[in-house]
CSV table of C-alpha atoms in Angstrom, one decimal:
chain,number,residue,atom,x,y,z
A,79,MET,CA,0.0,0.0,0.0
A,80,THR,CA,1.1,3.5,-0.8
A,81,ARG,CA,-0.3,6.6,0.5
A,82,VAL,CA,-1.4,9.4,-1.9
A,83,ILE,CA,-2.1,12.9,-0.5
A,84,VAL,CA,-4.3,15.2,-2.5
A,85,ASP,CA,-4.6,18.8,-1.2
A,86,VAL,CA,-7.3,21.0,-2.7
A,87,MET,CA,-7.4,24.8,-2.2
A,88,LEU,CA,-9.7,27.5,-3.5
A,89,LYS,CA,-8.0,29.5,-6.3
A,90,PRO,CA,-6.4,32.7,-4.9
A,91,GLU,CA,-9.0,34.9,-6.6
A,92,ILE,CA,-12.0,33.0,-5.2
A,93,LEU,CA,-13.4,34.5,-2.0
A,94,ASP,CA,-13.0,32.2,1.0
A,95,PRO,CA,-15.6,33.3,3.6
A,96,GLN,CA,-14.8,30.3,5.9
A,97,GLY,CA,-11.2,31.3,6.0
A,98,ASN,CA,-12.2,34.9,6.7
A,99,ALA,CA,-14.4,33.8,9.6
A,100,ILE,CA,-11.5,31.8,11.1
A,101,LEU,CA,-9.3,34.9,10.6
A,102,GLY,CA,-11.9,37.0,12.4
A,103,ALA,CA,-11.8,34.7,15.5
A,104,LEU,CA,-8.1,34.7,15.9
A,105,PRO,CA,-7.6,38.1,17.7
A,106,ARG,CA,-10.3,37.1,20.2
A,107,LEU,CA,-8.2,34.1,21.1
A,108,GLY,CA,-5.1,36.2,21.5
A,109,PHE,CA,-3.4,35.2,18.3
A,110,GLU,CA,-1.9,38.3,16.7
A,111,GLY,CA,0.0,39.0,13.4
A,112,ILE,CA,-2.0,36.6,11.2
A,113,SER,CA,-3.2,38.4,8.1
A,114,VAL,CA,-4.7,35.7,5.9
A,115,VAL,CA,-6.4,32.3,6.5
A,116,ARG,CA,-7.4,30.1,3.6
A,117,GLN,CA,-9.3,26.9,4.2
A,118,GLY,CA,-8.9,23.8,2.0
A,119,LYS,CA,-9.4,20.1,1.8
A,120,HIS,CA,-6.9,17.3,2.5
A,121,PHE,CA,-7.5,13.8,1.1
A,122,GLU,CA,-5.5,10.6,2.1
A,123,LEU,CA,-5.8,7.7,-0.3
A,124,GLU,CA,-4.4,4.2,0.3
A,125,VAL,CA,-3.5,2.9,-3.1
A,126,ASP,CA,-2.1,-0.5,-4.3
A,127,ALA,CA,1.5,-0.1,-5.4
A,128,PRO,CA,2.8,0.8,-7.9
A,129,VAL,CA,0.9,4.0,-8.0
A,130,ASP,CA,-0.2,5.4,-11.4
A,131,GLU,CA,0.4,9.1,-10.7
A,132,ALA,CA,-1.3,10.2,-13.9
A,133,ALA,CA,-4.4,8.3,-12.8
A,134,MET,CA,-4.2,9.9,-9.4
A,135,ARG,CA,-4.1,13.3,-11.0
A,136,GLN,CA,-7.0,12.5,-13.2
A,137,LEU,CA,-9.0,11.4,-10.1
A,138,ALA,CA,-8.2,14.7,-8.4
A,139,ASP,CA,-9.1,16.6,-11.5
A,140,THR,CA,-12.3,14.8,-12.1
A,141,LEU,CA,-13.8,14.4,-8.7
A,142,LEU,CA,-11.8,15.7,-5.7
A,143,ALA,CA,-11.3,19.3,-7.1
A,144,ASN,CA,-13.6,21.5,-9.2
A,145,THR,CA,-10.9,23.2,-11.3
A,146,VAL,CA,-13.3,26.1,-12.1
A,147,ILE,CA,-12.7,27.3,-8.5
A,148,GLU,CA,-10.0,25.1,-7.0
A,149,ASP,CA,-6.4,24.1,-7.5
A,150,PHE,CA,-5.0,20.8,-6.3
A,151,THR,CA,-1.6,19.1,-5.6
A,152,VAL,CA,-1.0,15.3,-5.6
A,153,ARG,CA,1.9,13.7,-3.6
A,154,VAL,CA,2.8,10.1,-3.3
A,155,VAL,CA,4.3,9.4,0.1
A,156,GLU,CA,6.0,6.2,1.6
B,7,MET,CA,-49.7,15.1,-22.5
B,8,THR,CA,-46.2,16.5,-22.3
B,9,ARG,CA,-44.1,14.4,-19.8
B,10,ILE,CA,-41.6,16.2,-17.6
B,11,GLY,CA,-39.1,14.1,-15.6
B,12,VAL,CA,-38.0,15.1,-12.1
B,13,VAL,CA,-34.9,13.3,-10.9
B,14,THR,CA,-34.7,12.1,-7.3
B,15,PHE,CA,-31.2,11.8,-5.8
B,16,PRO,CA,-30.5,10.6,-2.3
B,17,GLY,CA,-31.0,13.8,-0.4
B,18,SER,CA,-33.3,15.6,-2.9
B,19,LEU,CA,-35.9,17.7,-1.0
B,20,ASP,CA,-38.0,19.5,-3.6
B,21,ASP,CA,-38.7,16.7,-6.1
B,22,ARG,CA,-42.3,16.4,-5.0
B,23,ASP,CA,-42.8,20.1,-5.2
B,24,ALA,CA,-41.3,20.2,-8.7
B,25,GLN,CA,-43.7,17.3,-9.7
B,26,ARG,CA,-46.6,19.3,-8.3
B,27,ALA,CA,-45.6,22.4,-10.2
B,28,VAL,CA,-45.5,20.4,-13.5
B,29,ARG,CA,-48.9,19.1,-12.8
B,30,LEU,CA,-50.4,22.5,-11.9
B,31,ALA,CA,-48.9,23.9,-15.2
B,32,GLY,CA,-50.7,21.2,-17.2
B,33,GLY,CA,-47.9,18.6,-17.7
B,34,GLU,CA,-47.5,15.0,-16.6
B,35,PRO,CA,-44.7,14.7,-14.0
B,36,VAL,CA,-42.5,11.5,-14.3
B,37,ALA,CA,-40.4,10.5,-11.3
B,38,LEU,CA,-36.8,9.6,-12.4
B,39,TRP,CA,-34.3,7.8,-10.2
B,40,HIS,CA,-30.6,8.7,-9.8
B,41,GLY,CA,-29.4,5.2,-10.2
B,42,ASP,CA,-31.4,4.6,-13.4
B,43,TRP,CA,-29.8,5.2,-16.9
B,44,ASP,CA,-33.2,5.6,-18.5
B,45,LEU,CA,-35.2,8.8,-19.0
B,46,TYR,CA,-38.3,6.9,-20.1
B,47,GLY,CA,-38.8,9.1,-23.1
B,48,VAL,CA,-39.6,12.3,-21.1
B,49,ASP,CA,-39.7,15.6,-23.0
B,50,ALA,CA,-37.8,17.6,-20.4
B,51,VAL,CA,-36.0,17.1,-17.1
B,52,VAL,CA,-36.0,19.0,-13.8
B,53,LEU,CA,-33.1,18.6,-11.4
B,54,PRO,CA,-34.7,19.6,-8.1
B,55,GLY,CA,-33.4,21.3,-5.0
B,56,GLY,CA,-32.1,19.6,-1.9
B,57,PHE,CA,-28.8,18.2,-0.6
B,58,SER,CA,-27.9,15.3,-3.0
B,59,TYR,CA,-25.4,13.0,-1.3
B,60,GLY,CA,-25.5,15.2,1.7
B,61,ASP,CA,-23.6,17.9,-0.2
B,62,TYR,CA,-20.4,15.8,0.6
B,63,LEU,CA,-17.2,16.9,-1.2
B,64,ARG,CA,-19.0,19.8,-3.0
B,65,CYS,CA,-22.6,20.5,-3.6
B,66,GLY,CA,-23.6,18.4,-6.7
B,67,ALA,CA,-20.1,16.9,-7.1
B,68,ILE,CA,-21.2,13.3,-6.5
B,69,ALA,CA,-24.7,13.6,-8.1
B,70,ARG,CA,-23.0,14.7,-11.3
B,71,PHE,CA,-21.6,11.1,-11.7
B,72,ALA,CA,-25.0,9.4,-11.0
B,73,PRO,CA,-26.0,7.1,-13.8
B,74,VAL,CA,-29.1,9.2,-14.7
B,75,MET,CA,-26.8,12.3,-15.1
B,76,GLN,CA,-24.8,10.6,-17.9
B,77,THR,CA,-28.0,10.2,-19.9
B,78,VAL,CA,-29.2,13.8,-19.0
B,79,ILE,CA,-25.9,15.3,-20.0
B,80,GLU,CA,-25.9,13.5,-23.3
B,81,ALA,CA,-29.5,14.4,-24.0
B,82,ALA,CA,-29.0,18.1,-23.0
B,83,THR,CA,-26.2,18.4,-25.5
B,84,HIS,CA,-28.8,17.4,-28.1
B,85,GLY,CA,-31.4,20.0,-27.0
B,86,LEU,CA,-33.4,18.3,-24.2
B,87,PRO,CA,-34.8,21.1,-22.0
B,88,VAL,CA,-33.2,20.8,-18.6
B,89,LEU,CA,-33.9,23.0,-15.5
B,90,GLY,CA,-31.7,22.9,-12.5
B,91,ILE,CA,-33.1,24.5,-9.3
B,92,CYS,CA,-30.7,25.3,-6.4
B,93,ASN,CA,-29.0,21.9,-5.9
B,94,GLY,CA,-29.9,21.2,-9.5
B,95,PHE,CA,-28.1,24.3,-10.6
B,96,GLN,CA,-25.0,23.2,-8.6
B,97,ILE,CA,-25.2,19.8,-10.4
B,98,LEU,CA,-25.4,21.5,-13.8
B,99,CYS,CA,-22.3,23.6,-13.0
B,100,GLU,CA,-20.4,20.5,-11.8
B,101,SER,CA,-21.5,18.7,-15.0
B,102,HIS,CA,-20.1,21.6,-17.1
B,103,LEU,CA,-23.4,22.0,-18.8
B,104,LEU,CA,-23.3,25.5,-17.4
B,105,PRO,CA,-20.2,27.6,-16.7
B,106,GLY,CA,-19.0,28.7,-13.3
B,107,ALA,CA,-19.6,27.3,-9.8
B,108,LEU,CA,-21.7,27.9,-6.7
B,109,THR,CA,-19.7,28.5,-3.5
B,110,ARG,CA,-20.4,29.3,0.2
B,111,ASN,CA,-22.6,32.4,0.7
B,112,ALA,CA,-20.3,35.3,1.2
B,113,HIS,CA,-21.8,36.1,4.6
B,114,LEU,CA,-21.7,32.4,5.6
B,115,LEU,CA,-25.4,32.4,6.6
B,116,PHE,CA,-28.1,30.2,5.2
B,117,ARG,CA,-30.5,32.6,3.5
B,118,ASN,CA,-34.2,31.8,3.4
B,119,ARG,CA,-36.6,34.5,2.1
B,120,ASP,CA,-38.9,35.6,-0.6
B,121,GLN,CA,-36.7,37.1,-3.3
B,122,ARG,CA,-37.4,39.5,-6.1
B,123,LEU,CA,-35.8,38.7,-9.5
B,124,THR,CA,-35.6,40.4,-12.8
B,125,VAL,CA,-36.1,38.1,-15.8
B,126,GLU,CA,-33.5,39.2,-18.4
B,127,ASN,CA,-33.8,36.5,-21.0
B,128,VAL,CA,-37.2,35.3,-22.2
B,129,ASP,CA,-35.8,33.2,-25.2
B,130,THR,CA,-34.9,30.1,-23.2
B,131,ALA,CA,-37.1,26.9,-23.1
B,132,TRP,CA,-38.0,27.7,-19.5
B,133,THR,CA,-38.7,31.5,-19.6
B,134,SER,CA,-40.6,32.2,-22.8
B,135,ALA,CA,-43.8,32.9,-20.9
B,136,TYR,CA,-42.3,35.9,-19.1
B,137,ARG,CA,-41.9,39.4,-20.4
B,138,PRO,CA,-38.4,40.9,-20.8
B,139,GLY,CA,-37.5,42.8,-17.7
B,140,GLN,CA,-40.4,41.3,-15.7
B,141,GLN,CA,-40.0,41.2,-12.0
B,142,ILE,CA,-41.0,38.1,-10.1
B,143,VAL,CA,-41.0,37.0,-6.5
B,144,VAL,CA,-40.0,33.4,-5.6
B,145,PRO,CA,-38.4,31.9,-2.5
B,146,VAL,CA,-34.7,31.6,-2.2
B,147,LYS,CA,-33.1,29.2,0.3
B,148,ASN,CA,-29.4,28.3,0.2
B,149,GLY,CA,-26.2,28.2,2.1
B,150,GLU,CA,-23.9,27.7,-1.0
B,151,GLY,CA,-25.5,29.9,-3.7
B,152,CYS,CA,-22.8,32.4,-4.3
B,153,TYR,CA,-22.3,32.2,-8.1
B,154,VAL,CA,-18.6,32.7,-9.2
B,155,ALA,CA,-16.9,32.5,-12.6
B,156,ALA,CA,-13.8,34.0,-14.1
B,157,PRO,CA,-14.2,37.6,-15.3
B,158,ASP,CA,-14.0,36.7,-19.0
B,159,VAL,CA,-16.7,34.0,-18.5
B,160,LEU,CA,-19.0,36.6,-16.7
B,161,ASP,CA,-18.3,39.0,-19.6
B,162,ARG,CA,-19.3,36.4,-22.1
B,163,LEU,CA,-22.4,35.4,-20.3
B,164,GLU,CA,-23.5,39.1,-20.1
B,165,GLY,CA,-22.5,39.8,-23.7
B,166,GLU,CA,-24.4,36.8,-25.0
B,167,GLY,CA,-27.5,37.5,-23.0
B,168,ARG,CA,-27.1,34.3,-21.0
B,169,VAL,CA,-27.8,35.9,-17.6
B,170,VAL,CA,-31.4,34.8,-17.3
B,171,PHE,CA,-32.2,36.0,-13.8
B,172,ARG,CA,-30.7,38.7,-11.7
B,173,TYR,CA,-31.3,39.4,-8.0
B,174,ALA,CA,-33.3,42.6,-7.4
B,175,ASP,CA,-33.8,44.3,-4.0
B,176,GLY,CA,-30.6,42.8,-2.6
B,177,ASN,CA,-28.2,40.0,-3.4
B,178,PRO,CA,-28.9,37.2,-0.9
B,179,ASN,CA,-25.5,35.3,-1.2
B,180,GLY,CA,-22.8,37.5,-2.8
B,181,SER,CA,-23.2,36.2,-6.3
B,182,ALA,CA,-21.1,37.8,-8.9
B,183,ARG,CA,-22.9,40.7,-10.7
B,184,ASP,CA,-26.1,39.8,-8.8
B,185,ILE,CA,-26.5,36.7,-11.1
B,186,ALA,CA,-29.3,34.4,-9.9
B,187,GLY,CA,-29.6,32.1,-13.0
B,188,ILE,CA,-28.0,31.5,-16.4
B,189,THR,CA,-28.5,29.4,-19.5
B,190,ASN,CA,-26.3,27.6,-22.0
B,191,GLU,CA,-25.7,28.8,-25.5
B,192,ARG,CA,-28.6,27.0,-27.0
B,193,GLY,CA,-31.1,28.1,-24.3
B,194,ASN,CA,-32.3,24.6,-23.4
B,195,VAL,CA,-30.4,24.3,-20.1
B,196,VAL,CA,-31.3,26.8,-17.4
B,197,GLY,CA,-30.0,26.8,-13.8
B,198,LEU,CA,-30.9,29.2,-10.9
B,199,MET,CA,-30.6,29.2,-7.2
B,200,PRO,CA,-34.1,30.5,-6.3
B,201,HIS,CA,-37.1,28.1,-6.2
B,202,PRO,CA,-39.9,28.7,-8.8
B,203,GLU,CA,-41.5,25.4,-7.9
B,204,HIS,CA,-42.4,26.9,-4.4
B,205,ALA,CA,-44.3,29.8,-6.0
B,206,VAL,CA,-47.0,28.1,-8.0
B,207,GLU,CA,-50.1,28.4,-5.7
B,208,ASP,CA,-51.4,31.3,-3.6
B,209,LEU,CA,-52.0,29.0,-0.7
B,210,THR,CA,-48.4,27.8,-0.3
B,211,GLY,CA,-46.1,30.4,-2.0
B,212,PRO,CA,-45.4,34.1,-1.9
B,213,SER,CA,-46.8,34.4,-5.5
B,214,THR,CA,-47.6,32.2,-8.5
B,215,ASP,CA,-44.8,33.7,-10.5
B,216,GLY,CA,-42.9,30.4,-10.7
B,217,LEU,CA,-45.6,28.7,-12.7
B,218,ALA,CA,-44.5,30.3,-15.9
B,219,PHE,CA,-41.2,28.2,-15.9
B,220,PHE,CA,-43.3,25.2,-16.4
B,221,THR,CA,-45.9,26.7,-18.8
B,222,SER,CA,-42.9,28.0,-20.8
B,223,VAL,CA,-41.4,24.6,-21.4
B,224,LEU,CA,-44.8,23.0,-22.0
B,225,GLY,CA,-45.5,25.7,-24.6
B,226,ALA,CA,-42.0,25.3,-26.2
B,227,LEU,CA,-42.5,21.5,-26.4
B,228,THR,CA,-46.0,21.7,-27.8
B,229,SER,CA,-45.1,24.2,-30.5
B,230,ALA,CA,-41.9,22.3,-31.5
């Protein structure tokens, strides 16, 4: 088994109201000096070796991310 | 009698109301099932509101790959009239039958109210019974109804007259350029966040302004 990590983030130009809400809570908790919070999604897939990285990218592109509004990265670990 | 299919996904909420709206408009509603490849010869399809697959991953992202959607997507590219309401609009965007995407409301609140809309395009299969510029009031209820698209896509939609509905008297979710609903190039596929199927009877809705969606498509199909 190999682990594949897919991270999905809203494109920089897309408003992230959830990230902004988190940012707004930080000063109340005493955390200062943080100017931006962006919230994304993190997927961990257990995949039979050897991993077909192109297929993993296709999976991310087709289902895990909506590339109209999101960017993704695929990493094969261990 | 003209037969209009209404798809039920796991988590659909407004399929019964959409069927009822079809019936009140004079059509025959046909219940379609997400796991079924067959459209049973219906003349048009409504993708109703709700929370298909629990809105997991993204709203509409999993419904888009349901068997019935493969048939709907194929038929829509050949001109089948398709209306996506709320979650149905999200599914149409995820299917790339319509451009752009629906994201979390800018103010993060679920918005539920009667909403005034301006009808800007009356040449679609679903809006031909309206007058250009007509104002209608139908319910809006969503948490992820903020329409976004790249600036050049928005410009093209506006330039081609494909913004079908715009929010009037206030934008409930932060949608780009107050866009409430759009159509494809051919005008057979329409998606919007507000709910015309909840405004078809005086007893249960804020108006009967939504009924014309369904009389429009019945008229278009009868004259075709």
